[in-house]
Amino acid sequence: MMRTFWYAGLLLLTGIVLFACQSGDLNVGQSVINPQELLVQSIDSVTIQTSTVLKTDSFPTSPDQNILIGQWTDAKTGRLTARGIAALDYASNSFTTQTTLRLDSLVLELGYAYTYGDTASVFNMSVYRLNRPLTPQLFYNTTPASYETKPFLQQAIIPRPVTGTRPVRMRIPADIAQAFYAKLVNGEINNSTTLEEFFPGFAFVSQSTANNTFLAFATGSTSGLRLYYHDTDINQTASNVLFPLSSLHFTQLQNDRSGTVLSSLKTRSDAVNSRQTDNTTSISWGAGLQTRIEFPFLGAFARPDQFVDLNSALLVIKPVRQSILDNAAPVLNLAIYEVNGQNDIIATVPGTSSGSTQAIAQYYLNPYTPLLDDTYTFDLTYYIGQIIKRKIPNRALLLTTYPNPQNGTPTLRELIQRVTLGNQLRQNDPMKLQLYMTSSL
């Protein structure tokens, strides 16, 4: 009787071990081979070569409901600068028919949408008047806009990281405010055309170079020129009217990689090996950077003896990040594409074991470990299986941001978000292709 229980316990333990070690489709090969004669092998030493390449496209930024101001400087990737450009909308008022109203002040208000990066350091912002009004069009991150050389307004602020907090307020000089009010009262400013003759628009520029910070300000009802006034009657009623930053606005993004290893990137076909950048690559659409991945020997992969099929192929990618308190969340979603020698996308890479959907990985932060543990994991089972079986060519891949498809175009937040990825040699954040293969005993 004891011998019977011993064998039963051994079979149960064996089943648990097999269940714990296998992943992917555990039924692979069972239709032709006895399941008791199967073995699942794990391999994570497949050679991976990575490099940083350019993304040279321009992006429309006027559809975004925010304007962006700030800069981000990195020793490897260079400097990314954001400038907000916006014009005022006319607001209807009754100043021409009222004789008892008096001006109190004219204030430029900027309502926070979000912040990205350092919010503990002083942020120096300057506002310049545009040289000429904006022409209605679809504005891009590369659209030029000239403005005066002397700042119209300047202010040092401590960024507020929470949406909906008190706006940034910059008071317009009294003589300009009075001149503006006088033209409203006498009817010289009575529509958008006459308004832009007085205020053609503004350029919002960061003067800070030491801190990596982007401030996003919402257009519409929370930002613009607010005119405060009161009635001189017995009630002394105070009121205000907002000329919003709304219809015409966009954000310029400018990159400067001079003095960095990545300064050698001039064309789409150029690449900088990750070993030249401390075993890392970068992804940031705003900075014009993407990651190229190659499995140089996968096409000639030596399959194990008695190979049956591939259970699972997971590409595990680890961001290089020091703290989750940096207010600089990495790119939310990444996608992989097949590319040619010029790094032009030629096809999407299928994901999962069926290959029926595009390969996309979402940023995952493990909440159950005391140390920072975050990953992007691609299920490339079908795709890698096709390469191993020599059914498709082993092409280079491009790893890049996957924008929210509901937006159609990347948002400003998606443009400035960035992620640094470890390569296969990175000590604490290695990239791995984990293969689980079924073979017969």
XYZ file of C-alpha atoms in Angstrom:
441
model
C 0.000 0.000 0.000
C 2.817 2.471 0.852
C 4.497 1.720 -2.495
C 1.217 2.587 -4.291
C 0.967 5.954 -2.502
C 4.631 6.678 -3.278
C 4.143 6.156 -7.016
C 0.972 8.262 -6.979
C 2.787 11.096 -5.236
C 5.675 10.911 -7.686
C 3.310 11.142 -10.685
C 1.529 14.130 -9.111
C 4.837 15.940 -8.470
C 5.997 15.239 -12.025
C 2.777 16.744 -13.392
C 3.225 19.878 -11.285
C 6.807 20.378 -12.469
C 5.887 19.970 -16.134
C 2.980 22.371 -15.735
C 5.166 24.993 -14.049
C 7.980 24.815 -16.596
C 5.965 24.958 -19.798
C 4.460 28.024 -21.439
C 2.684 28.763 -24.688
C 0.639 26.005 -26.313
C 1.235 22.935 -24.175
C -0.661 20.684 -26.584
C 1.947 21.060 -29.331
C 2.835 17.652 -30.767
C 0.431 15.686 -28.594
C -1.679 14.626 -31.551
C 1.182 12.574 -32.972
C 3.419 11.867 -29.973
C 2.608 10.488 -26.581
C 2.575 13.459 -24.133
C 4.670 11.418 -21.710
C 7.472 11.421 -24.315
C 7.658 15.239 -24.665
C 10.285 17.589 -23.260
C 10.121 21.384 -23.147
C 13.484 23.147 -23.439
C 14.110 26.789 -22.547
C 16.660 28.875 -24.486
C 17.437 32.556 -23.787
C 20.882 32.917 -25.375
C 19.799 33.874 -28.898
C 22.083 36.667 -30.153
C 20.393 40.085 -30.343
C 21.988 43.135 -31.953
C 20.464 46.570 -31.299
C 21.170 50.094 -32.497
C 19.602 53.535 -32.414
C 18.290 54.910 -35.712
C 16.518 58.058 -36.852
C 12.838 58.800 -37.212
C 12.771 61.818 -39.516
C 9.027 62.333 -39.939
C 7.239 65.523 -38.919
C 4.000 65.424 -36.924
C 0.980 67.733 -36.766
C 0.823 69.366 -33.344
C -2.056 71.809 -33.803
C -4.750 69.096 -33.334
C -3.523 68.631 -29.758
C -5.500 70.739 -27.291
C -2.334 71.751 -25.431
C 0.840 73.697 -26.083
C 4.166 72.467 -24.764
C 7.107 74.377 -23.282
C 10.415 73.038 -21.988
C 13.554 71.090 -22.771
C 15.206 67.739 -22.140
C 18.961 67.275 -22.275
C 20.617 63.859 -22.258
C 24.304 63.079 -22.688
C 23.500 60.297 -25.170
C 20.575 61.714 -27.136
C 21.230 65.476 -27.068
C 18.711 68.224 -26.413
C 15.014 68.362 -27.302
C 13.391 71.801 -27.059
C 9.658 72.534 -27.123
C 8.164 75.967 -27.830
C 4.471 76.780 -27.718
C 3.002 79.117 -30.349
C -0.531 80.504 -29.947
C -2.859 83.297 -31.033
C -5.728 84.897 -29.141
C -9.399 84.487 -29.987
C -11.714 87.478 -29.810
C -14.303 87.459 -27.009
C -17.537 89.401 -27.363
C -18.021 92.198 -24.816
C -20.060 95.331 -24.108
C -17.247 97.813 -23.515
C -18.383 100.131 -26.345
C -21.810 100.612 -24.757
C -20.736 101.011 -21.141
C -19.450 104.299 -19.729
C -18.986 103.399 -16.078
C -16.433 100.594 -16.456
C -12.809 100.902 -15.408
C -9.813 98.662 -16.148
C -8.155 96.905 -13.231
C -5.524 94.721 -14.919
C -4.721 92.538 -17.906
C -3.204 89.142 -17.094
C -1.874 86.331 -19.259
C -3.083 83.065 -17.734
C -1.863 79.564 -18.578
C -3.821 76.614 -17.205
C -1.854 73.407 -16.559
C -2.670 70.272 -18.519
C 0.218 68.117 -17.263
C 3.937 68.150 -16.519
C 6.676 65.721 -17.555
C 9.997 65.502 -15.754
C 11.435 67.651 -12.992
C 8.836 69.628 -11.030
C 11.038 70.516 -8.046
C 13.321 73.036 -9.760
C 12.593 76.603 -10.836
C 11.330 76.855 -14.413
C 12.205 80.087 -16.233
C 9.718 81.002 -18.949
C 9.702 83.870 -21.421
C 6.842 85.061 -23.618
C 7.606 86.750 -26.951
C 5.216 88.553 -29.272
C 4.992 87.090 -32.759
C 6.201 89.243 -35.652
C 3.088 88.510 -37.679
C -0.278 86.788 -37.183
C -0.610 83.048 -37.771
C -2.246 81.876 -40.988
C -4.902 79.180 -40.444
C -3.463 75.795 -41.461
C -2.438 72.425 -40.117
C 0.665 73.196 -38.047
C 3.506 70.697 -37.552
C 6.311 70.355 -35.032
C 8.604 71.752 -37.756
C 6.411 74.737 -38.761
C 8.408 77.985 -38.408
C 7.131 81.054 -36.555
C 9.178 84.230 -36.062
C 8.935 86.321 -32.930
C 10.552 89.402 -31.394
C 14.062 89.101 -29.985
C 13.180 90.829 -26.710
C 10.903 88.995 -24.260
C 7.501 90.566 -23.731
C 7.033 88.822 -20.371
C 9.296 86.747 -18.126
C 8.617 84.718 -15.015
C 10.283 82.094 -12.825
C 7.832 79.458 -11.596
C 7.793 76.204 -9.668
C 5.868 73.769 -11.892
C 2.671 72.335 -10.476
C 2.375 68.664 -11.431
C -1.383 68.291 -10.850
C -3.880 69.132 -13.583
C -6.396 71.783 -12.579
C -4.176 73.623 -10.098
C -3.826 77.364 -10.028
C -2.714 78.666 -13.452
C 0.474 80.513 -14.213
C -0.368 84.236 -14.166
C 1.768 86.912 -15.833
C 0.647 90.529 -15.581
C 0.747 92.645 -18.739
C 2.520 96.028 -18.351
C 0.057 98.756 -17.349
C 0.610 100.982 -20.407
C -0.030 98.136 -22.846
C -3.052 96.985 -20.861
C -4.515 100.487 -20.920
C -3.923 100.871 -24.655
C -5.607 97.519 -25.297
C -8.597 98.448 -23.143
C -8.948 101.832 -24.854
C -9.188 100.169 -28.275
C -11.875 97.826 -26.947
C -13.854 100.770 -25.588
C -13.680 102.860 -28.769
C -14.451 99.854 -30.965
C -11.130 99.657 -32.803
C -10.752 96.082 -31.588
C -14.022 94.342 -32.443
C -13.122 90.990 -34.047
C -10.287 88.484 -34.446
C -8.646 90.464 -37.273
C -8.415 93.709 -35.317
C -7.351 91.765 -32.205
C -4.386 90.164 -33.984
C -3.310 93.595 -35.233
C -2.699 94.533 -31.592
C -1.569 91.104 -30.362
C -0.384 88.971 -33.338
C 0.171 86.026 -30.987
C 2.757 84.714 -28.568
C 5.703 82.335 -28.451
C 6.233 80.575 -25.116
C 9.882 79.647 -24.562
C 11.759 77.929 -21.739
C 14.949 79.629 -20.606
C 15.890 76.759 -18.292
C 18.756 74.539 -19.397
C 19.667 72.711 -16.179
C 16.384 70.879 -15.511
C 14.615 68.364 -17.738
C 11.035 69.588 -17.703
C 8.121 69.895 -20.105
C 5.037 71.907 -19.144
C 1.811 71.390 -21.086
C -0.756 74.182 -20.907
C -4.344 73.683 -22.007
C -5.807 75.949 -24.646
C -9.420 77.067 -24.580
C -11.236 78.254 -21.470
C -8.272 77.946 -19.075
C -5.623 79.947 -20.927
C -5.520 83.387 -22.532
C -5.583 87.090 -21.747
C -7.969 87.862 -18.921
C -9.092 91.476 -18.590
C -10.223 92.431 -15.096
C -12.484 95.464 -14.690
C -15.094 96.937 -12.351
C -18.119 99.180 -12.519
C -17.805 102.608 -10.913
C -21.441 102.650 -9.798
C -22.434 102.334 -6.170
C -22.023 98.533 -6.196
C -18.465 98.598 -7.589
C -19.169 95.253 -9.292
C -15.997 93.456 -10.414
C -15.914 91.251 -13.502
C -13.583 89.890 -16.167
C -13.499 88.661 -19.751
C -11.128 86.058 -21.222
C -9.622 86.288 -24.719
C -8.653 82.617 -24.977
C -5.700 80.888 -26.583
C -7.760 78.502 -28.611
C -8.171 78.320 -32.391
C -4.617 78.779 -33.695
C -1.898 77.077 -31.688
C 0.840 74.494 -32.113
C 4.124 73.297 -30.621
C 7.548 73.389 -32.228
C 10.022 70.605 -31.423
C 13.714 71.074 -32.161
C 16.545 68.562 -31.721
C 20.243 69.198 -31.214
C 22.446 66.092 -31.054
C 25.746 67.897 -31.554
C 28.530 66.660 -29.284
C 26.876 63.276 -28.716
C 27.563 59.836 -30.179
C 24.209 60.057 -31.952
C 25.334 63.162 -33.873
C 26.489 60.751 -36.588
C 22.852 59.990 -37.372
C 22.150 61.990 -40.518
C 19.928 59.779 -42.659
C 17.352 57.045 -42.060
C 19.864 54.339 -42.970
C 22.410 55.446 -40.345
C 22.665 53.439 -37.129
C 24.628 53.718 -33.881
C 25.358 50.383 -32.224
C 24.121 50.098 -28.645
C 27.632 49.251 -27.445
C 28.615 52.824 -28.313
C 25.904 54.219 -26.030
C 26.584 52.306 -22.808
C 24.747 49.180 -23.991
C 21.494 51.057 -24.509
C 19.250 52.324 -27.285
C 16.637 55.062 -27.239
C 13.084 55.561 -28.421
C 11.475 58.997 -28.587
C 9.433 60.265 -31.500
C 9.903 63.853 -30.434
C 13.671 63.329 -30.327
C 13.487 61.488 -33.658
C 14.906 58.204 -32.318
C 13.949 54.546 -32.712
C 15.557 51.171 -32.003
C 16.609 48.644 -34.638
C 16.726 44.979 -33.596
C 18.373 42.087 -35.409
C 18.624 38.353 -34.685
C 21.575 37.688 -37.016
C 21.758 33.915 -36.511
C 18.097 33.069 -36.025
C 17.626 32.114 -39.666
C 20.281 29.428 -39.248
C 19.085 28.403 -35.801
C 20.034 24.802 -34.933
C 16.860 23.189 -33.702
C 17.154 20.597 -30.900
C 17.204 16.925 -31.832
C 13.711 15.457 -32.207
C 12.300 19.011 -32.520
C 8.487 19.034 -32.597
C 7.481 22.698 -32.498
C 7.963 26.053 -30.807
C 5.856 26.502 -27.697
C 6.575 30.138 -27.062
C 8.888 32.980 -28.077
C 8.953 36.030 -25.832
C 11.039 39.123 -26.501
C 11.578 40.663 -23.058
C 12.824 44.246 -23.066
C 13.796 46.133 -19.915
C 13.788 49.938 -19.685
C 16.738 51.640 -18.011
C 14.970 53.605 -15.292
C 16.102 54.585 -11.808
C 12.873 55.506 -10.054
C 9.111 55.561 -10.585
C 9.075 58.953 -8.850
C 10.797 60.727 -11.761
C 7.504 62.002 -13.257
C 8.809 60.710 -16.589
C 6.792 57.611 -17.356
C 8.224 55.698 -20.324
C 6.371 55.191 -23.579
C 3.174 53.272 -22.821
C 3.066 51.031 -25.901
C 5.757 49.775 -28.259
C 5.317 48.033 -31.603
C 7.661 46.030 -33.843
C 7.861 46.291 -37.627
C 9.943 44.662 -40.341
C 12.263 47.121 -42.078
C 14.643 47.222 -45.021
C 18.224 48.479 -45.104
C 17.013 52.089 -45.098
C 14.941 51.423 -41.965
C 11.746 51.953 -43.930
C 8.837 49.956 -42.546
C 7.787 47.231 -44.959
C 5.435 45.131 -42.812
C 3.973 44.749 -39.343
C 5.201 41.851 -37.222
C 2.475 39.389 -36.177
C 2.097 38.695 -32.483
C 0.902 35.832 -30.267
C 0.942 32.151 -31.180
C -1.661 32.583 -33.923
C -0.113 35.574 -35.673
C -3.555 37.126 -36.076
C -2.760 40.440 -34.380
C 0.034 42.988 -34.548
C 2.884 42.539 -32.084
C 2.450 45.258 -29.456
C 3.853 45.402 -25.916
C 2.615 47.559 -23.066
C 4.827 48.954 -20.332
C 4.459 46.815 -17.227
C 5.613 47.766 -13.739
C 5.700 44.882 -11.273
C 3.998 46.146 -8.085
C 5.033 43.131 -5.997
C 8.805 43.584 -5.869
C 10.734 46.011 -3.627
C 13.166 46.832 -6.445
C 12.130 48.515 -9.687
C 11.080 45.752 -12.073
C 9.561 46.954 -15.350
C 9.381 45.375 -18.790
C 7.906 45.328 -22.261
C 7.149 41.754 -23.348
C 6.349 40.825 -26.948
C 4.775 37.458 -27.719
C 6.436 36.592 -31.037
C 5.687 32.875 -30.985
C 4.179 32.637 -34.467
C 6.676 34.993 -36.091
C 9.841 33.449 -34.618
C 8.475 29.985 -35.345
C 8.119 30.861 -39.020
C 11.733 32.075 -39.128
C 13.081 28.962 -37.371
C 11.202 26.763 -39.834
C 12.696 28.807 -42.744
C 9.245 29.775 -43.965
C 9.889 33.547 -43.940
C 13.109 35.600 -44.214
C 14.896 36.794 -41.100
C 14.598 40.569 -41.531
C 15.750 43.448 -39.344
C 13.093 44.849 -37.036
C 12.202 48.344 -35.876
C 11.042 48.957 -32.326
C 9.131 52.197 -31.965
C 6.303 54.001 -30.214
C 2.793 52.746 -30.887
C 0.428 55.742 -30.614
C -3.060 55.374 -29.239
C -5.049 54.458 -32.370
C -8.004 56.515 -31.131
C -5.943 59.681 -31.621
C -4.870 58.941 -35.182
C -1.735 61.036 -34.724
C 0.625 61.042 -31.729
C -0.243 63.429 -28.934
C 2.301 65.876 -27.548
C 2.669 63.645 -24.500
C 3.484 60.670 -26.742
C 5.988 62.776 -28.681
C 8.003 63.846 -25.634
C 7.850 60.538 -23.769
C 11.053 58.579 -24.089
C 12.473 55.273 -23.033
C 16.033 53.975 -22.817
C 16.357 50.236 -23.392
C 19.095 47.873 -22.290
C 20.713 45.631 -24.879
C 21.648 41.980 -24.409
C 24.867 42.926 -22.586
C 23.322 45.426 -20.166
C 24.022 44.076 -16.702
C 20.831 45.030 -14.862
C 18.431 45.536 -17.766
C 19.255 42.874 -20.380
C 17.146 42.239 -23.467
C 16.324 38.562 -24.033
C 14.588 36.391 -26.582
C 13.183 33.508 -24.540
C 12.353 30.382 -26.547
C 10.414 27.396 -25.223
C 10.625 24.399 -27.567
C 8.937 21.031 -27.508
C 10.926 17.960 -28.550
C 10.392 14.251 -28.140
C 12.449 12.116 -25.786
